[in-house]
mmCIF file of C-alpha atoms in Angstrom:
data_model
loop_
_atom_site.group_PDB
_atom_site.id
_atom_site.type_symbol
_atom_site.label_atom_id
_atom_site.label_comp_id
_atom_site.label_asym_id
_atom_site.label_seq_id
_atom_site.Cartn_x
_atom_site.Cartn_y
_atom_site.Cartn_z
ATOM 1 C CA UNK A 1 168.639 27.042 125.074
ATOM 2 C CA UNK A 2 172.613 28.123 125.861
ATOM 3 C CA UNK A 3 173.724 25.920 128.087
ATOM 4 C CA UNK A 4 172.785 26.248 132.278
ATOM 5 C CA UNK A 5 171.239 29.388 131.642
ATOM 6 C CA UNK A 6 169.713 31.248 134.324
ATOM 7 C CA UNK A 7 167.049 32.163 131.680
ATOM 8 C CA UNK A 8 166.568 29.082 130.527
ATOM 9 C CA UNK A 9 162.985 29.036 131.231
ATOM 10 C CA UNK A 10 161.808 32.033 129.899
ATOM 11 C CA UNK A 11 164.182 32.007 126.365
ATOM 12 C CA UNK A 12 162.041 28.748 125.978
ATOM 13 C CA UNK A 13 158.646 30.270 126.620
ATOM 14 C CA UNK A 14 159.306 33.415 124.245
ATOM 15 C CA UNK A 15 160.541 30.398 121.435
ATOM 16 C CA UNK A 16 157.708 28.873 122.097
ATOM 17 C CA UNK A 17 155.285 31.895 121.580
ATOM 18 C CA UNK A 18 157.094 32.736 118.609
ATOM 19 C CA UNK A 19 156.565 29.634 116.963
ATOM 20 C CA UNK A 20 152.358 30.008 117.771
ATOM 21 C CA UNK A 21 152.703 33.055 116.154
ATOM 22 C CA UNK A 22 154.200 32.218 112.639
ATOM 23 C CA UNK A 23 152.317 29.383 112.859
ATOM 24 C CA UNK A 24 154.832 26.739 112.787
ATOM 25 C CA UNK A 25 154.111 23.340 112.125
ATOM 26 C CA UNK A 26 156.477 21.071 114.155
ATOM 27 C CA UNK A 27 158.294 21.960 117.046
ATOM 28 C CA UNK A 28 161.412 20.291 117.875
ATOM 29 C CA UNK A 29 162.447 20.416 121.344
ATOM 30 C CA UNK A 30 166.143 19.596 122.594
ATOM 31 C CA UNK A 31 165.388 18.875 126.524
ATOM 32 C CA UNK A 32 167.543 16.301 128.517
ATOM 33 C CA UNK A 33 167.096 12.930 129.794
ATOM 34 C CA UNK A 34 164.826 12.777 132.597
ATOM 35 C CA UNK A 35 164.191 16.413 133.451
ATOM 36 C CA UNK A 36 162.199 16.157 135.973
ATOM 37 C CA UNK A 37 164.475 16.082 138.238
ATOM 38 C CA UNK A 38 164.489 18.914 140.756
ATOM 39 C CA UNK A 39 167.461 18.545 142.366
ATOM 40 C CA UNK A 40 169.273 19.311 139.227
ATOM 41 C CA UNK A 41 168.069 22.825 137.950
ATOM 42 C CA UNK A 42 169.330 22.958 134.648
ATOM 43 C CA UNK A 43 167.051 19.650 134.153
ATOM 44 C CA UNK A 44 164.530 20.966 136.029
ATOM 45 C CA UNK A 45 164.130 24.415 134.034
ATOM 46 C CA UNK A 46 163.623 22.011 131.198
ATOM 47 C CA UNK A 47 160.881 20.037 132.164
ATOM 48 C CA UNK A 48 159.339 23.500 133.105
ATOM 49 C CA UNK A 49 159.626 24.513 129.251
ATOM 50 C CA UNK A 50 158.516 21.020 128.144
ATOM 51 C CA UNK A 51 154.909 21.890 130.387
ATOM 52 C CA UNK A 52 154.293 24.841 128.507
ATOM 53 C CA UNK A 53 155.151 23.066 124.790
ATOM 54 C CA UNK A 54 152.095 20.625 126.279
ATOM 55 C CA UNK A 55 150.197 23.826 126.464
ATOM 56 C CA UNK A 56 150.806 25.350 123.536
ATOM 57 C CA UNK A 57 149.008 23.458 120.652
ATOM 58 C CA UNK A 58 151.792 22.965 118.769
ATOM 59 C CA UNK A 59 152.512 19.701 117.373
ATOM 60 C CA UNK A 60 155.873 19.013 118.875
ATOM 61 C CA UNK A 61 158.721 15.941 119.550
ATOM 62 C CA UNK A 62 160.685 16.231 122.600
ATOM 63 C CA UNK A 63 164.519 14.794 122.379
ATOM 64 C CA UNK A 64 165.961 13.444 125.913
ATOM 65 C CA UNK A 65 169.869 12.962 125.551
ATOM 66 C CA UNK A 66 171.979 11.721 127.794
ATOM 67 C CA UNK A 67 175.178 12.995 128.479
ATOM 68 C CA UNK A 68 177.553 13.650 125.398
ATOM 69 C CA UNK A 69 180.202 11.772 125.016
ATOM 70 C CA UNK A 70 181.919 14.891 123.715
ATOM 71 C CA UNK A 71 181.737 15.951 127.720
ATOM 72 C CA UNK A 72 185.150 14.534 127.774
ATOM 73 C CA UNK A 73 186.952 16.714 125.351
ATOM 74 C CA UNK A 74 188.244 19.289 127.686
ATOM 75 C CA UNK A 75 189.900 16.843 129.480
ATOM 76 C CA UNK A 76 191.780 15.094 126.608
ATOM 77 C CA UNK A 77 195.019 16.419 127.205
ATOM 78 C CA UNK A 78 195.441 15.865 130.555
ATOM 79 C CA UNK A 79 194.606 12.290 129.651
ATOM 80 C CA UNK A 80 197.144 11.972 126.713
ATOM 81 C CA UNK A 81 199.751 14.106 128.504
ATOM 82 C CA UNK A 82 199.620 13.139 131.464
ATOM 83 C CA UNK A 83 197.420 9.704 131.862
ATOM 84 C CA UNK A 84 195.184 11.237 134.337
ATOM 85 C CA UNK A 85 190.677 12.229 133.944
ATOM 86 C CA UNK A 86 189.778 14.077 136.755
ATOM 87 C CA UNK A 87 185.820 14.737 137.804
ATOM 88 C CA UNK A 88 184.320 15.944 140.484
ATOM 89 C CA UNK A 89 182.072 12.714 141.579
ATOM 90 C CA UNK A 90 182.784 9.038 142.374
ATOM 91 C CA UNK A 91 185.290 7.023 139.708
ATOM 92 C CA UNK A 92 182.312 4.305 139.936
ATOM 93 C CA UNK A 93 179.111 6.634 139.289
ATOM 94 C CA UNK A 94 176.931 5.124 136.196
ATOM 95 C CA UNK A 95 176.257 7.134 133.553
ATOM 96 C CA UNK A 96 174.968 6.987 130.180
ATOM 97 C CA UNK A 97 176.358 8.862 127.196
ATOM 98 C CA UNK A 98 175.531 9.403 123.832
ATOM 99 C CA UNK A 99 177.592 10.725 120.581
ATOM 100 C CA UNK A 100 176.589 14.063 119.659
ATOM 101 C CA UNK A 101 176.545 12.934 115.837
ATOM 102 C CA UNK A 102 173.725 10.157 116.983
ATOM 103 C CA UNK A 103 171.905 13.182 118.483
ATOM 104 C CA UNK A 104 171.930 15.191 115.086
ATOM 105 C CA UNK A 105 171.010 12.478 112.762
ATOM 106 C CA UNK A 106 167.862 11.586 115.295
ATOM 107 C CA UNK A 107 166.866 15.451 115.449
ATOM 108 C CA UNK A 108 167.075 15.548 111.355
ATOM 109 C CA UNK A 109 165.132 12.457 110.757
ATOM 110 C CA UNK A 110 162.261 13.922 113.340
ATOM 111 C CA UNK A 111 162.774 16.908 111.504
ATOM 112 C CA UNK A 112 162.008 15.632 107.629
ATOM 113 C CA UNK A 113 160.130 12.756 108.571
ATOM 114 C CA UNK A 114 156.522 13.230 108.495
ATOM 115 C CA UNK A 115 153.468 11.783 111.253
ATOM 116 C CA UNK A 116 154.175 9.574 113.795
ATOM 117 C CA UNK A 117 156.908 11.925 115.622
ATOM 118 C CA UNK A 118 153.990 14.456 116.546
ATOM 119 C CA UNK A 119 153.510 14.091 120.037
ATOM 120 C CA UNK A 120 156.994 11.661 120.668
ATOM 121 C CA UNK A 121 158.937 12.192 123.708
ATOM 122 C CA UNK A 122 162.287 10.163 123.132
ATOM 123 C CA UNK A 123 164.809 9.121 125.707
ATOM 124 C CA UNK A 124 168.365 9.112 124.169
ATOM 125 C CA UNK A 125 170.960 6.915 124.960
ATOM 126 C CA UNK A 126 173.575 5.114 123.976
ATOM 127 C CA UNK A 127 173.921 0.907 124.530
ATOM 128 C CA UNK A 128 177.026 1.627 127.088
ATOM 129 C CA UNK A 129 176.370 2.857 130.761
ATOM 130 C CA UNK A 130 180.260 3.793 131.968
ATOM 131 C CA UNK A 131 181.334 4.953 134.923
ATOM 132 C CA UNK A 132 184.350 7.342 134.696
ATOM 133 C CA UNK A 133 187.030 4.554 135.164
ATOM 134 C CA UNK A 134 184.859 2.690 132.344
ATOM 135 C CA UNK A 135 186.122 5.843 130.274
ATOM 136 C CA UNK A 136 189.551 6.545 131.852
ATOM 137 C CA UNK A 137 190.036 2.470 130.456
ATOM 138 C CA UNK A 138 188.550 2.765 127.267
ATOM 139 C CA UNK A 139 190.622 5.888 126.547
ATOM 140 C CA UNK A 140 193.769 4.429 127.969
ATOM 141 C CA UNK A 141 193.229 1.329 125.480
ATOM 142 C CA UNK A 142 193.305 3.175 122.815
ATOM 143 C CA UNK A 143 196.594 5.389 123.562
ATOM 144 C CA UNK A 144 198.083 2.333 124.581
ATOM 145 C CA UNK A 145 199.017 3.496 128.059
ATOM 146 C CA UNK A 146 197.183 3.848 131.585
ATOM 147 C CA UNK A 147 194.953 6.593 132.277
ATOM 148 C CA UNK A 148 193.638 6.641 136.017
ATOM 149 C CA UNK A 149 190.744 8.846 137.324
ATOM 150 C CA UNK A 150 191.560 11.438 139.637
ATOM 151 C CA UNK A 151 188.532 12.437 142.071
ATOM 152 C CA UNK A 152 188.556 16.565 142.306
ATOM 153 C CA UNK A 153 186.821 17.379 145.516
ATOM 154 C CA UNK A 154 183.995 19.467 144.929
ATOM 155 C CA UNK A 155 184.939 22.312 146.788
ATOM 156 C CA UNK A 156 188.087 22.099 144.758
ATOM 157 C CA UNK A 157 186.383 21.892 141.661
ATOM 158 C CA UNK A 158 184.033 24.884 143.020
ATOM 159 C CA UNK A 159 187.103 26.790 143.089
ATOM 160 C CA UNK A 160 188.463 26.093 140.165
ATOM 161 C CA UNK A 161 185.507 26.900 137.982
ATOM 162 C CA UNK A 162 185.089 30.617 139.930
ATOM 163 C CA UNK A 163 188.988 31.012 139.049
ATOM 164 C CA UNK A 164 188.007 29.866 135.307
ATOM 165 C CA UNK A 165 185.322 32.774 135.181
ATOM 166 C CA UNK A 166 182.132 30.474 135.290
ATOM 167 C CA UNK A 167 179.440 32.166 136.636
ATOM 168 C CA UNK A 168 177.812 31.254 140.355
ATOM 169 C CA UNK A 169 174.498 29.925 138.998
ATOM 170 C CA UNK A 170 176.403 27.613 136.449
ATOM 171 C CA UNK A 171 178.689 26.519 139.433
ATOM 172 C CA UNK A 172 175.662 25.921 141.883
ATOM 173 C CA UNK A 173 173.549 24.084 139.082
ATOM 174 C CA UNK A 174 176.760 21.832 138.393
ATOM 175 C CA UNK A 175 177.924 21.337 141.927
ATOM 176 C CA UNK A 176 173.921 19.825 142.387
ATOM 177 C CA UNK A 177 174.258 17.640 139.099
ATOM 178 C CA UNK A 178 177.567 16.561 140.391
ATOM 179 C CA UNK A 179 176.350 15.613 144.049
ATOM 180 C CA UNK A 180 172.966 13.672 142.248
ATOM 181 C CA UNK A 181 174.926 12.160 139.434
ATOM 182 C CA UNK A 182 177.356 10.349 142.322
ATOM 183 C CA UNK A 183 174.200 9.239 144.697
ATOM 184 C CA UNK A 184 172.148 7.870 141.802
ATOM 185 C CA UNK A 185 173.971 7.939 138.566
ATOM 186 C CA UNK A 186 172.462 9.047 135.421
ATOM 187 C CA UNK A 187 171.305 6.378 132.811
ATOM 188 C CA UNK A 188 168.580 5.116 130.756
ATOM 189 C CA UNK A 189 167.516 2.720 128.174
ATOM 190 C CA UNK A 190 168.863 2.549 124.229
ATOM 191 C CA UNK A 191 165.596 1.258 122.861
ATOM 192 C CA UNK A 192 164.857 4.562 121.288
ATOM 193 C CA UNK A 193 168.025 5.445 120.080
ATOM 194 C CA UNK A 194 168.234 1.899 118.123
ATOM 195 C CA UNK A 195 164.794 2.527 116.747
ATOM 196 C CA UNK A 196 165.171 5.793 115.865
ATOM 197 C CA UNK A 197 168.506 5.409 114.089
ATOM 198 C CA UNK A 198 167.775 2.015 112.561
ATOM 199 C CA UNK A 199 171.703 1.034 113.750
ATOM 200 C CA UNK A 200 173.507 0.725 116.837
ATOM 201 C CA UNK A 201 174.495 3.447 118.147
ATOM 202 C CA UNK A 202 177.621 4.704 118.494
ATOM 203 C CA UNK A 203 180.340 2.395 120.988
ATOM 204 C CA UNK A 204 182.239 4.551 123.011
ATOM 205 C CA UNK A 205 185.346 3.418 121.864
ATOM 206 C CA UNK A 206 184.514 4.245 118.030
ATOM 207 C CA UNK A 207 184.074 7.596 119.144
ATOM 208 C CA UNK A 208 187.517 7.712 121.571
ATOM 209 C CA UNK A 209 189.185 6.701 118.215
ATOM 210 C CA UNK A 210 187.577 9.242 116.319
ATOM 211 C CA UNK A 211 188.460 12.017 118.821
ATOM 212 C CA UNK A 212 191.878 10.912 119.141
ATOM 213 C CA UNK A 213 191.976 11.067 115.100
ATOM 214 C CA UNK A 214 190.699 14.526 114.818
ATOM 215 C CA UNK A 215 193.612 15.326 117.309
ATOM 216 C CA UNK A 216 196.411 13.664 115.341
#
């Protein structure tokens, strides 16, 4: 579904009853790492969806990523130009990420591959859990220069994001990821992801490298 849509829910349920009726065969469904959790909407709207894909007879694999590691791509020029990565949660919170080109290459193999992914639910995640100073070091590394991480007050942030056009449900449903993300972190295991793509995934500083290339 677009991304923290209000409607998230019910675009999902109409996909879903289109699919009964032309009879599809295998149902694909891009959810989010553990969605069941209701104090982050977006996640939670997703789980919703993922009750009525039980319901549905339709034989159907669920995909859980993590966070992209793309997330960070808006903010790569303040960190090149100015050596700084600014978020709106604690510079220590624990995340895990995953490359968005580990993500495809999963969803095509469940795609083509026939039998056992029927039924799967997979967790994705890369091997690295990294906290935002884990990035702003990694990134730094690899321009050869500092970058430090600059904590944005939510409020601030808040503000920002109204100024930047961005919807009041999207800024809600982020300000609550935000606020969970910093008490608990977000992270999982990379069993799945190894299995699935039969090769480590992706290091996080392969894919700062990359980005920085595709800049160049």
């Amino acid at each position: 579904c677009p991304n923290i849509s209000p409607h998230e829910f019910s675009i999902g349920c109409r996909v879903i009853a289109a699919a009964r009726a032309a009879g599809a065969r295998h149902f694909v469904y891009h959810s989010v790492l553990h969605p069941h959790i209701e104090a982050m909407p977006h996640h939670w709207q997703k789980m919703r969806v993922e009750e009525r894909l039980f319901e549905a007879g339709l034989p159907f694999t669920i995909l859980q990523p993590a966070a992209y590691m793309q997330n960070i791509l808006p903010y790569w020029v303040d960190m090149v130009t100015l050596g700084v990565y600014r978020v709106p949660y604690a510079a220590q919170t624990r995340l895990s990420a995953i490359n968005l080109d580990d993500v495809a290459e999963v969803a095509a193999r469940v795609l083509t591959e026939v039998g056992h992914h029927q039924g799967a639910i997979y967790e994705l995640c890369g091997a690295e859990n990294l906290s935002p100073e884990n990035i702003a070091a990694t990134v730094g590394e690899y321009l050869g220069r500092p970058v430090r991480v600059e904590v944005i007050p939510l409020p601030q942030w808040q503000a920002n994001a109204r100024a930047a056009g961005l919807g009041q449900y999207q800024i809600e449903t982020l300000a609550a990821m935000f606020r969970y993300y910093e008490r608990f972190g977000f992270w999982g295991s990379p069993f799945a992801l190894n299995s699935l793509l039969k090769r480590p995934p992706t290091p996080y500083s392969a894919f700062v490298a990359r980005a920085a290339a595709d800049r160049q």
